[in-house]
Short mmCIF file of N, CA, C and O in Angstrom, two decimals:
data_model
loop_
_atom_site.label_atom_id
_atom_site.label_comp_id
_atom_site.label_asym_id
_atom_site.label_seq_id
_atom_site.Cartn_x
_atom_site.Cartn_y
_atom_site.Cartn_z
N MET A 1 0.95 -1.29 0.03
CA MET A 1 -0.01 0.08 -0.03
C MET A 1 0.82 1.15 0.15
O MET A 1 0.46 2.26 -0.63
N ALA A 2 1.93 1.22 0.65
CA ALA A 2 2.86 2.32 0.68
C ALA A 2 3.35 2.72 -0.65
O ALA A 2 3.49 3.84 -1.19
N ASN A 3 3.73 1.75 -1.54
CA ASN A 3 4.18 1.94 -2.86
C ASN A 3 3.02 2.61 -3.70
O ASN A 3 3.33 3.43 -4.55
N ALA A 4 1.77 2.26 -3.39
CA ALA A 4 0.70 2.93 -4.16
C ALA A 4 0.55 4.43 -3.69
O ALA A 4 0.37 5.23 -4.64
N MET A 5 0.80 4.78 -2.62
CA MET A 5 0.80 6.08 -1.93
C MET A 5 1.94 6.85 -2.61
O MET A 5 1.89 7.94 -2.95
N LEU A 6 3.07 6.15 -2.69
CA LEU A 6 4.22 6.81 -3.37
C LEU A 6 3.82 7.15 -4.66
O LEU A 6 4.23 8.12 -5.23
N GLN A 7 3.23 6.28 -5.48
CA GLN A 7 3.11 6.51 -6.99
C GLN A 7 2.08 7.64 -7.11
O GLN A 7 2.21 8.48 -7.96
N VAL A 8 0.90 7.83 -6.10
CA VAL A 8 0.16 8.93 -6.17
C VAL A 8 0.79 10.17 -6.05
O VAL A 8 0.81 11.20 -6.74
N GLY A 9 1.86 10.22 -5.05
CA GLY A 9 2.74 11.52 -4.91
C GLY A 9 3.45 11.81 -6.09
O GLY A 9 3.66 12.98 -6.38
N ILE A 10 4.00 10.62 -6.67
CA ILE A 10 4.92 10.96 -7.94
C ILE A 10 4.23 11.50 -8.98
O ILE A 10 4.47 12.45 -9.59
N ASN A 11 2.93 10.92 -9.18
CA ASN A 11 1.90 11.58 -10.32
C ASN A 11 1.67 13.12 -9.94
O ASN A 11 1.73 13.85 -10.75
N GLN A 12 1.39 13.43 -8.61
CA GLN A 12 1.14 14.87 -8.26
C GLN A 12 2.43 15.64 -8.74
O GLN A 12 2.46 16.63 -8.99
N ALA A 13 3.62 15.10 -8.16
CA ALA A 13 4.84 15.95 -8.19
C ALA A 13 5.26 16.28 -9.78
O ALA A 13 5.72 17.23 -9.98
N LEU A 14 4.92 15.16 -10.57
CA LEU A 14 5.21 15.39 -12.03
C LEU A 14 4.32 16.53 -12.59
O LEU A 14 4.73 16.90 -13.75
N GLN A 15 3.39 16.79 -12.11
CA GLN A 15 2.47 17.95 -12.62
C GLN A 15 3.01 19.26 -12.20
O GLN A 15 2.36 20.24 -12.80
N ILE A 16 3.83 19.42 -11.36
CA ILE A 16 4.46 20.55 -10.95
C ILE A 16 5.78 20.91 -11.51
O ILE A 16 6.67 20.15 -11.48
N GLU A 17 5.88 22.19 -12.06
CA GLU A 17 7.10 22.64 -12.67
C GLU A 17 8.07 23.25 -11.57
O GLU A 17 7.59 24.00 -10.68
N ALA A 18 9.18 22.92 -11.60
CA ALA A 18 10.22 23.39 -10.64
C ALA A 18 11.46 23.38 -11.29
O ALA A 18 11.78 22.91 -12.23
N VAL A 19 12.38 24.42 -10.59
CA VAL A 19 13.93 24.47 -11.07
C VAL A 19 14.61 23.19 -10.83
O VAL A 19 14.14 22.47 -9.94
N ASN A 20 15.69 22.97 -11.49
CA ASN A 20 16.44 22.00 -11.11
C ASN A 20 16.93 22.03 -9.67
O ASN A 20 17.09 23.05 -9.07
N PHE A 21 17.15 20.88 -8.93
CA PHE A 21 17.61 20.85 -7.62
C PHE A 21 18.99 21.60 -7.48
O PHE A 21 19.86 21.44 -8.10
N ASN A 22 18.84 22.42 -6.43
CA ASN A 22 20.15 23.26 -6.25
C ASN A 22 20.43 23.05 -4.74
O ASN A 22 19.71 23.55 -3.95
N LYS A 23 21.57 22.59 -4.32
CA LYS A 23 21.96 22.16 -3.08
C LYS A 23 22.20 23.39 -2.19
O LYS A 23 21.60 23.44 -1.07
N THR A 24 22.71 24.45 -2.88
CA THR A 24 23.00 25.69 -1.95
C THR A 24 21.55 26.29 -1.63
O THR A 24 21.57 26.79 -0.46
N LYS A 25 20.50 26.47 -2.49
CA LYS A 25 19.23 26.88 -2.21
C LYS A 25 18.57 26.09 -1.15
O LYS A 25 17.77 26.44 -0.35
N PHE A 26 18.78 24.76 -1.38
CA PHE A 26 18.06 23.73 -0.52
C PHE A 26 18.73 23.93 1.02
O PHE A 26 17.99 23.97 1.89
N LYS A 27 19.97 24.18 0.98
CA LYS A 27 20.53 24.63 2.50
C LYS A 27 19.82 25.87 3.04
O LYS A 27 19.69 25.87 4.23
N LYS A 28 19.52 26.85 2.30
CA LYS A 28 18.77 27.86 2.80
C LYS A 28 17.30 27.52 3.08
O LYS A 28 16.85 28.12 4.16
N SER A 29 16.81 26.61 2.48
CA SER A 29 15.57 26.08 2.99
C SER A 29 15.45 25.54 4.31
O SER A 29 14.71 25.75 5.15
N ILE A 30 16.54 24.65 4.49
CA ILE A 30 16.76 24.11 5.79
C ILE A 30 16.80 25.17 6.87
O ILE A 30 16.25 25.07 7.93
N ASN A 31 17.70 26.18 6.59
CA ASN A 31 17.86 27.39 7.41
C ASN A 31 16.46 27.89 7.80
O ASN A 31 16.18 28.26 8.86
N PHE A 32 15.64 28.17 6.75
CA PHE A 32 14.30 28.57 6.89
C PHE A 32 13.37 27.78 7.94
O PHE A 32 12.92 28.20 8.71
N VAL A 33 13.50 26.62 7.65
CA VAL A 33 12.62 25.63 8.44
C VAL A 33 13.21 25.58 9.90
O VAL A 33 12.34 25.59 10.91
N ASP A 34 14.58 25.67 10.07
CA ASP A 34 15.12 25.74 11.32
C ASP A 34 14.77 27.06 12.13
O ASP A 34 14.57 26.83 13.41
N ILE A 35 14.63 28.15 11.33
CA ILE A 35 14.05 29.31 12.12
C ILE A 35 12.63 29.18 12.45
O ILE A 35 12.23 29.55 13.56
N LEU A 36 11.72 28.43 11.68
CA LEU A 36 10.54 28.21 12.11
C LEU A 36 10.48 27.41 13.38
O LEU A 36 9.34 27.54 14.25
N TYR A 37 11.25 26.42 13.45
CA TYR A 37 11.24 25.63 14.68
C TYR A 37 11.51 26.43 15.93
O TYR A 37 10.82 26.10 17.02
N ALA A 38 12.42 27.55 15.87
CA ALA A 38 12.71 28.18 17.10
C ALA A 38 11.45 29.26 17.22
O ALA A 38 11.59 29.92 18.17
N ASP A 39 10.49 29.33 16.39
CA ASP A 39 9.44 30.37 16.40
C ASP A 39 8.19 29.65 17.36
O ASP A 39 7.59 28.93 16.93
N ASN A 40 8.23 30.30 18.54
CA ASN A 40 7.19 29.69 19.46
C ASN A 40 5.75 30.02 18.87
O ASN A 40 4.88 29.26 19.13
N LYS A 41 5.72 31.10 18.27
CA LYS A 41 4.33 31.41 17.68
C LYS A 41 3.79 30.31 16.64
O LYS A 41 2.78 30.11 16.45
N LEU A 42 4.89 29.91 15.95
CA LEU A 42 4.63 28.94 14.98
C LEU A 42 3.86 27.60 15.60
O LEU A 42 2.78 27.04 15.36
N ASN A 43 4.35 27.12 16.69
CA ASN A 43 3.96 25.90 17.36
C ASN A 43 2.51 26.26 17.92
O ASN A 43 1.57 25.39 17.82
N PHE A 44 2.25 27.55 18.42
CA PHE A 44 1.04 27.87 18.79
C PHE A 44 0.05 27.97 17.82
O PHE A 44 -0.98 27.49 18.02
N ASN A 45 0.32 28.41 16.67
CA ASN A 45 -0.53 28.58 15.66
C ASN A 45 -0.85 27.27 14.99
O ASN A 45 -2.06 27.07 14.64
N LEU A 46 0.09 26.34 14.91
CA LEU A 46 -0.26 24.90 14.58
C LEU A 46 -1.26 24.23 15.44
O LEU A 46 -2.26 23.63 15.09
N LEU A 47 -1.11 24.49 16.74
CA LEU A 47 -2.02 23.89 17.59
C LEU A 47 -3.49 24.49 17.42
O LEU A 47 -4.51 23.91 17.57
N LYS A 48 -3.31 25.85 17.02
CA LYS A 48 -4.80 26.51 16.87
C LYS A 48 -5.17 26.36 15.25
O LYS A 48 -6.27 26.90 14.90
N LYS A 49 -4.45 25.51 14.62
CA LYS A 49 -4.88 24.99 13.24
C LYS A 49 -4.78 26.24 12.39
O LYS A 49 -5.78 26.48 11.23
N GLU A 50 -4.07 27.30 12.61
CA GLU A 50 -3.75 28.53 11.70
C GLU A 50 -2.26 28.45 11.10
O GLU A 50 -1.54 29.18 11.48
N TYR A 51 -2.24 27.40 10.24
CA TYR A 51 -0.86 26.96 9.84
C TYR A 51 -0.69 27.19 8.23
O TYR A 51 0.41 27.05 7.75
N ALA A 52 -1.79 27.43 7.51
CA ALA A 52 -1.67 27.44 6.16
C ALA A 52 -0.66 28.43 5.59
O ALA A 52 0.33 28.14 4.64
N ASP A 53 -0.41 29.55 6.17
CA ASP A 53 0.67 30.46 5.62
C ASP A 53 2.10 29.99 5.96
O ASP A 53 2.90 30.11 4.98
N TYR A 54 2.28 29.26 6.94
CA TYR A 54 3.56 28.77 7.25
C TYR A 54 3.89 27.67 6.12
O TYR A 54 5.05 27.48 5.66
N TYR A 55 2.91 26.67 5.64
CA TYR A 55 3.22 25.60 4.89
C TYR A 55 3.20 26.22 3.50
O TYR A 55 4.06 25.57 2.52
N ASP A 56 2.69 27.40 3.12
CA ASP A 56 2.84 27.86 1.86
C ASP A 56 4.19 28.32 1.70
O ASP A 56 4.97 28.24 0.76
N ASN A 57 4.62 29.03 2.78
CA ASN A 57 6.05 29.51 2.65
C ASN A 57 7.09 28.40 2.63
O ASN A 57 8.06 28.50 1.85
N ILE A 58 7.01 27.31 3.28
CA ILE A 58 7.66 26.05 3.33
C ILE A 58 7.65 25.64 1.83
O ILE A 58 8.72 25.37 1.30
N ASP A 59 6.68 25.40 1.38
CA ASP A 59 6.36 24.80 -0.03
C ASP A 59 7.01 25.74 -1.12
O ASP A 59 7.75 25.25 -1.81
N ASP A 60 6.95 27.07 -1.02
CA ASP A 60 7.53 28.09 -1.98
C ASP A 60 9.17 27.89 -1.78
O ASP A 60 9.89 28.06 -2.80
N THR A 61 9.61 27.90 -0.54
CA THR A 61 10.99 27.77 -0.41
C THR A 61 11.69 26.56 -0.89
O THR A 61 12.67 26.57 -1.39
N LEU A 62 11.07 25.40 -0.78
CA LEU A 62 11.54 24.23 -1.28
C LEU A 62 11.39 24.02 -2.61
O LEU A 62 12.36 23.69 -3.32
N LEU A 63 10.25 24.77 -3.28
CA LEU A 63 10.13 24.73 -4.70
C LEU A 63 11.20 25.63 -5.36
O LEU A 63 11.72 25.09 -6.43
N ASN A 64 11.72 26.67 -4.74
CA ASN A 64 12.76 27.44 -5.27
C ASN A 64 14.18 26.72 -5.25
O ASN A 64 14.97 27.25 -5.98
N SER A 65 14.23 25.66 -4.58
CA SER A 65 15.40 24.91 -4.43
C SER A 65 15.34 23.61 -5.32
O SER A 65 16.35 22.89 -5.26
N GLY A 66 14.30 23.50 -6.04
CA GLY A 66 14.04 22.14 -6.77
C GLY A 66 13.35 20.97 -5.98
O GLY A 66 13.39 19.85 -6.60
N VAL A 67 12.82 21.31 -4.89
CA VAL A 67 12.20 20.17 -3.93
C VAL A 67 10.78 20.41 -4.11
O VAL A 67 10.25 21.55 -3.74
N ILE A 68 10.06 19.50 -4.54
CA ILE A 68 8.53 19.58 -4.67
C ILE A 68 7.90 18.88 -3.49
O ILE A 68 8.01 17.64 -3.14
N LEU A 69 7.27 19.57 -2.52
CA LEU A 69 6.67 19.21 -1.39
C LEU A 69 5.07 18.69 -1.86
O LEU A 69 4.33 19.57 -2.50
N THR A 70 4.83 17.51 -1.82
CA THR A 70 3.35 16.90 -2.15
C THR A 70 2.92 16.38 -0.89
O THR A 70 3.43 15.85 -0.03
N LYS A 71 1.52 16.55 -0.76
CA LYS A 71 0.79 16.02 0.25
C LYS A 71 -0.39 15.15 -0.27
O LYS A 71 -1.08 15.38 -1.22
N ILE A 72 -0.37 13.77 0.33
CA ILE A 72 -1.58 12.95 0.02
C ILE A 72 -2.27 12.60 1.32
O ILE A 72 -1.76 12.57 2.17
N PRO A 73 -3.62 12.26 0.97
CA PRO A 73 -4.40 11.74 2.07
C PRO A 73 -4.13 10.29 2.55
O PRO A 73 -3.50 9.46 1.61
N ALA A 74 -4.19 9.95 3.79
CA ALA A 74 -3.85 8.76 4.25
C ALA A 74 -4.91 7.72 3.66
O ALA A 74 -6.11 8.01 3.50
N MET A 75 -4.39 6.50 3.27
CA MET A 75 -5.22 5.39 3.07
C MET A 75 -5.52 4.51 4.22
O MET A 75 -4.36 4.19 4.93
N PRO A 76 -6.63 4.26 4.29
CA PRO A 76 -6.98 3.17 5.46
C PRO A 76 -5.94 1.86 5.47
O PRO A 76 -5.81 1.46 4.47
N GLY A 77 -5.60 1.60 6.71
CA GLY A 77 -4.86 0.53 6.77
C GLY A 77 -3.20 0.45 6.61
O GLY A 77 -2.50 -0.39 6.63
N THR A 78 -2.87 1.75 6.29
CA THR A 78 -1.38 1.95 6.08
C THR A 78 -0.68 2.70 7.24
O THR A 78 -1.40 3.55 7.95
N ASN A 79 0.53 2.56 7.28
CA ASN A 79 1.29 3.32 8.14
C ASN A 79 2.27 4.31 7.73
O ASN A 79 3.36 4.43 8.22
N PHE A 80 2.04 4.63 6.41
CA PHE A 80 2.87 5.54 5.49
C PHE A 80 2.82 6.96 6.17
O PHE A 80 1.73 7.48 6.62
N ARG A 81 4.07 7.45 6.40
CA ARG A 81 4.22 8.82 6.95
C ARG A 81 4.63 9.81 5.91
O ARG A 81 4.18 10.88 5.65
N SER A 82 5.83 9.47 5.25
CA SER A 82 6.53 10.49 4.23
C SER A 82 7.47 9.66 3.41
O SER A 82 7.65 8.50 3.76
N ALA A 83 7.95 10.51 2.34
CA ALA A 83 8.98 9.79 1.42
C ALA A 83 9.65 10.71 0.76
O ALA A 83 9.18 11.92 0.52
N THR A 84 10.77 10.40 0.35
CA THR A 84 11.68 11.32 -0.62
C THR A 84 11.89 10.49 -1.82
O THR A 84 12.19 9.25 -1.72
N LYS A 85 12.06 11.15 -3.09
CA LYS A 85 12.29 10.36 -4.35
C LYS A 85 12.98 11.34 -5.14
O LYS A 85 12.36 12.48 -5.55
N LYS A 86 13.97 10.99 -5.76
CA LYS A 86 14.56 11.71 -6.87
C LYS A 86 13.89 11.74 -8.07
O LYS A 86 13.59 10.56 -8.57
N LEU A 87 13.30 12.68 -8.79
CA LEU A 87 12.60 12.68 -10.00
C LEU A 87 13.32 13.51 -11.04
O LEU A 87 13.11 14.63 -11.10
N GLY A 88 14.11 12.88 -11.95
CA GLY A 88 14.85 13.63 -12.89
C GLY A 88 15.80 14.57 -12.22
O GLY A 88 16.53 14.06 -11.40
N SER A 89 15.59 16.00 -12.53
CA SER A 89 16.50 17.00 -11.93
C SER A 89 15.95 17.60 -10.73
O SER A 89 16.36 18.60 -10.05
N ASN A 90 14.77 16.90 -10.12
CA ASN A 90 14.06 17.41 -8.99
C ASN A 90 13.97 16.42 -7.93
O ASN A 90 14.22 15.30 -8.10
N ILE A 91 13.58 16.77 -6.77
CA ILE A 91 13.32 15.85 -5.70
C ILE A 91 11.88 16.07 -5.07
O ILE A 91 11.56 17.17 -4.93
N MET A 92 11.21 14.87 -4.97
CA MET A 92 9.90 14.91 -4.36
C MET A 92 10.12 14.67 -2.81
O MET A 92 10.73 13.82 -2.45
N LEU A 93 9.30 15.65 -2.05
CA LEU A 93 9.09 15.16 -0.52
C LEU A 93 7.70 15.13 -0.40
O LEU A 93 6.90 15.94 -0.60
N LEU A 94 7.28 13.96 0.13
CA LEU A 94 5.89 13.58 0.09
C LEU A 94 5.64 13.36 1.54
O LEU A 94 6.17 12.67 2.11
N ILE A 95 4.33 13.99 1.94
CA ILE A 95 4.00 13.74 3.33
C ILE A 95 2.56 13.26 3.30
O ILE A 95 1.77 13.63 2.33
N ASN A 96 2.20 12.48 4.25
CA ASN A 96 0.95 12.14 4.42
C ASN A 96 -0.01 13.23 5.15
O ASN A 96 0.35 13.76 6.12
N ASP A 97 -1.03 13.86 4.53
CA ASP A 97 -1.42 15.11 5.04
C ASP A 97 -2.55 14.84 6.24
O ASP A 97 -3.18 15.76 6.68
N THR A 98 -2.65 13.60 6.78
CA THR A 98 -3.50 13.38 7.89
C THR A 98 -3.19 14.32 9.02
O THR A 98 -4.08 14.72 9.88
N ASN A 99 -1.91 14.22 9.02
CA ASN A 99 -1.36 15.11 10.49
C ASN A 99 -1.12 16.54 10.06
O ASN A 99 -0.28 17.07 10.94
N THR A 100 -1.46 17.27 9.19
CA THR A 100 -1.04 18.53 8.77
C THR A 100 -1.56 19.62 9.75
O THR A 100 -1.19 20.66 9.74
N LYS A 101 -2.46 19.22 10.63
CA LYS A 101 -3.15 20.09 11.59
C LYS A 101 -2.33 19.98 12.90
O LYS A 101 -2.74 20.33 13.97
N SER A 102 -1.15 19.22 12.95
CA SER A 102 -0.45 19.00 14.14
C SER A 102 1.00 19.47 13.95
O SER A 102 1.59 19.60 12.87
N ALA A 103 1.67 19.81 15.07
CA ALA A 103 3.19 20.14 15.15
C ALA A 103 4.11 18.88 14.50
O ALA A 103 5.04 19.26 13.94
N ASN A 104 3.60 17.84 14.46
CA ASN A 104 4.32 16.73 13.95
C ASN A 104 4.69 16.84 12.50
O ASN A 104 5.64 16.32 12.06
N THR A 105 3.73 17.48 11.70
CA THR A 105 3.96 17.70 10.35
C THR A 105 5.36 18.45 10.13
O THR A 105 6.16 18.19 9.22
N LEU A 106 5.69 19.43 10.86
CA LEU A 106 6.79 20.20 10.74
C LEU A 106 8.07 19.32 10.91
O LEU A 106 9.09 19.22 10.34
N ASP A 107 7.86 18.41 12.08
CA ASP A 107 8.98 17.38 12.36
C ASP A 107 9.12 16.35 11.11
O ASP A 107 10.31 16.23 10.90
N THR A 108 8.08 16.07 10.51
CA THR A 108 8.15 15.20 9.45
C THR A 108 8.94 15.72 8.28
O THR A 108 9.80 15.17 7.63
N ILE A 109 8.49 17.13 7.89
CA ILE A 109 9.18 17.59 6.81
C ILE A 109 10.54 17.97 7.26
O ILE A 109 11.48 17.66 6.27
N PHE A 110 10.96 18.36 8.45
CA PHE A 110 12.36 18.54 8.67
C PHE A 110 13.19 17.31 8.65
O PHE A 110 14.30 17.30 8.14
N ALA A 111 12.66 16.20 9.10
CA ALA A 111 13.24 14.90 8.98
C ALA A 111 13.64 14.50 7.55
O ALA A 111 14.74 13.98 7.29
N GLU A 112 12.66 14.52 6.77
CA GLU A 112 12.77 14.31 5.38
C GLU A 112 13.72 15.21 4.59
O GLU A 112 14.46 14.82 3.73
N MET A 113 13.81 16.49 4.99
CA MET A 113 14.78 17.39 4.50
C MET A 113 16.17 16.95 4.81
O MET A 113 17.15 17.05 3.95
N THR A 114 16.30 16.40 6.18
CA THR A 114 17.64 15.75 6.57
C THR A 114 18.00 14.64 5.66
O THR A 114 19.10 14.64 5.15
N ASN A 115 17.08 13.87 5.23
CA ASN A 115 17.30 12.63 4.43
C ASN A 115 17.77 13.10 3.03
O ASN A 115 18.50 12.47 2.50
N ILE A 116 17.05 14.20 2.63
CA ILE A 116 17.36 14.69 1.20
C ILE A 116 18.88 15.23 1.45
O ILE A 116 19.61 15.06 0.38
N ALA A 117 19.17 16.00 2.25
CA ALA A 117 20.59 16.56 2.40
C ALA A 117 21.68 15.53 2.52
O ALA A 117 22.86 15.74 1.95
N THR A 118 21.21 14.34 2.97
CA THR A 118 22.23 13.15 3.19
C THR A 118 22.06 12.14 1.80
O THR A 118 22.88 11.22 1.86
N GLY A 119 21.19 12.52 0.89
CA GLY A 119 21.04 11.56 -0.07
C GLY A 119 20.31 10.31 0.24
O GLY A 119 20.33 9.34 -0.47
N ASN A 120 19.53 10.32 1.34
CA ASN A 120 18.98 9.16 1.81
C ASN A 120 17.24 9.05 1.37
O ASN A 120 16.62 9.60 2.22
N TYR A 121 17.16 8.80 0.37
CA TYR A 121 15.76 8.68 -0.37
C TYR A 121 15.06 7.48 -0.08
O TYR A 121 15.66 6.45 0.10
N GLY A 122 13.83 7.60 0.26
CA GLY A 122 12.96 6.36 0.70
C GLY A 122 11.71 6.75 1.25
O GLY A 122 11.26 7.67 1.41
N ILE A 123 11.14 5.66 1.79
CA ILE A 123 9.77 5.75 2.49
C ILE A 123 9.91 5.60 4.01
O ILE A 123 10.76 4.64 4.45
N THR A 124 9.15 6.56 4.75
CA THR A 124 9.34 6.37 6.21
C THR A 124 7.89 6.15 6.67
O THR A 124 6.81 6.63 6.21
N LEU A 125 7.86 4.93 7.47
CA LEU A 125 6.72 4.50 8.10
C LEU A 125 6.49 4.81 9.56
O LEU A 125 7.45 5.16 10.16
N ASN A 126 5.28 4.95 10.07
CA ASN A 126 5.09 5.33 11.29
C ASN A 126 5.39 4.05 12.16
O ASN A 126 5.34 2.91 11.69
N ASN A 127 5.76 4.12 13.42
CA ASN A 127 6.07 3.15 14.28
C ASN A 127 4.83 2.16 14.59
O ASN A 127 3.88 2.52 14.66
#
């Protein structure tokens, strides 16, 4: 089932135009998300479900570095959390959008950004 979810994410990502992956710009994206981590207001807003602007900013920042952030709904019976995959000259960062109303989503995005930085592409499952 995780492979099916990955394929849905790939199909979405292939519909989005992005610049070629640029590691220097990607490092700036990591710094941007790191700053959000330190922002107490962000965590408060996530808990209040007022998070859309932050995710749009993350989405734009990643896209400018060649990383396409895609979100898919959870499928019943799966423990899929997120994935990264190289798609030509871009990289897809796929998250399960079930938890986008929680602070855990930022943790998931940051963890997958770390995987991209180290070239460790693949699927991450919930425990």
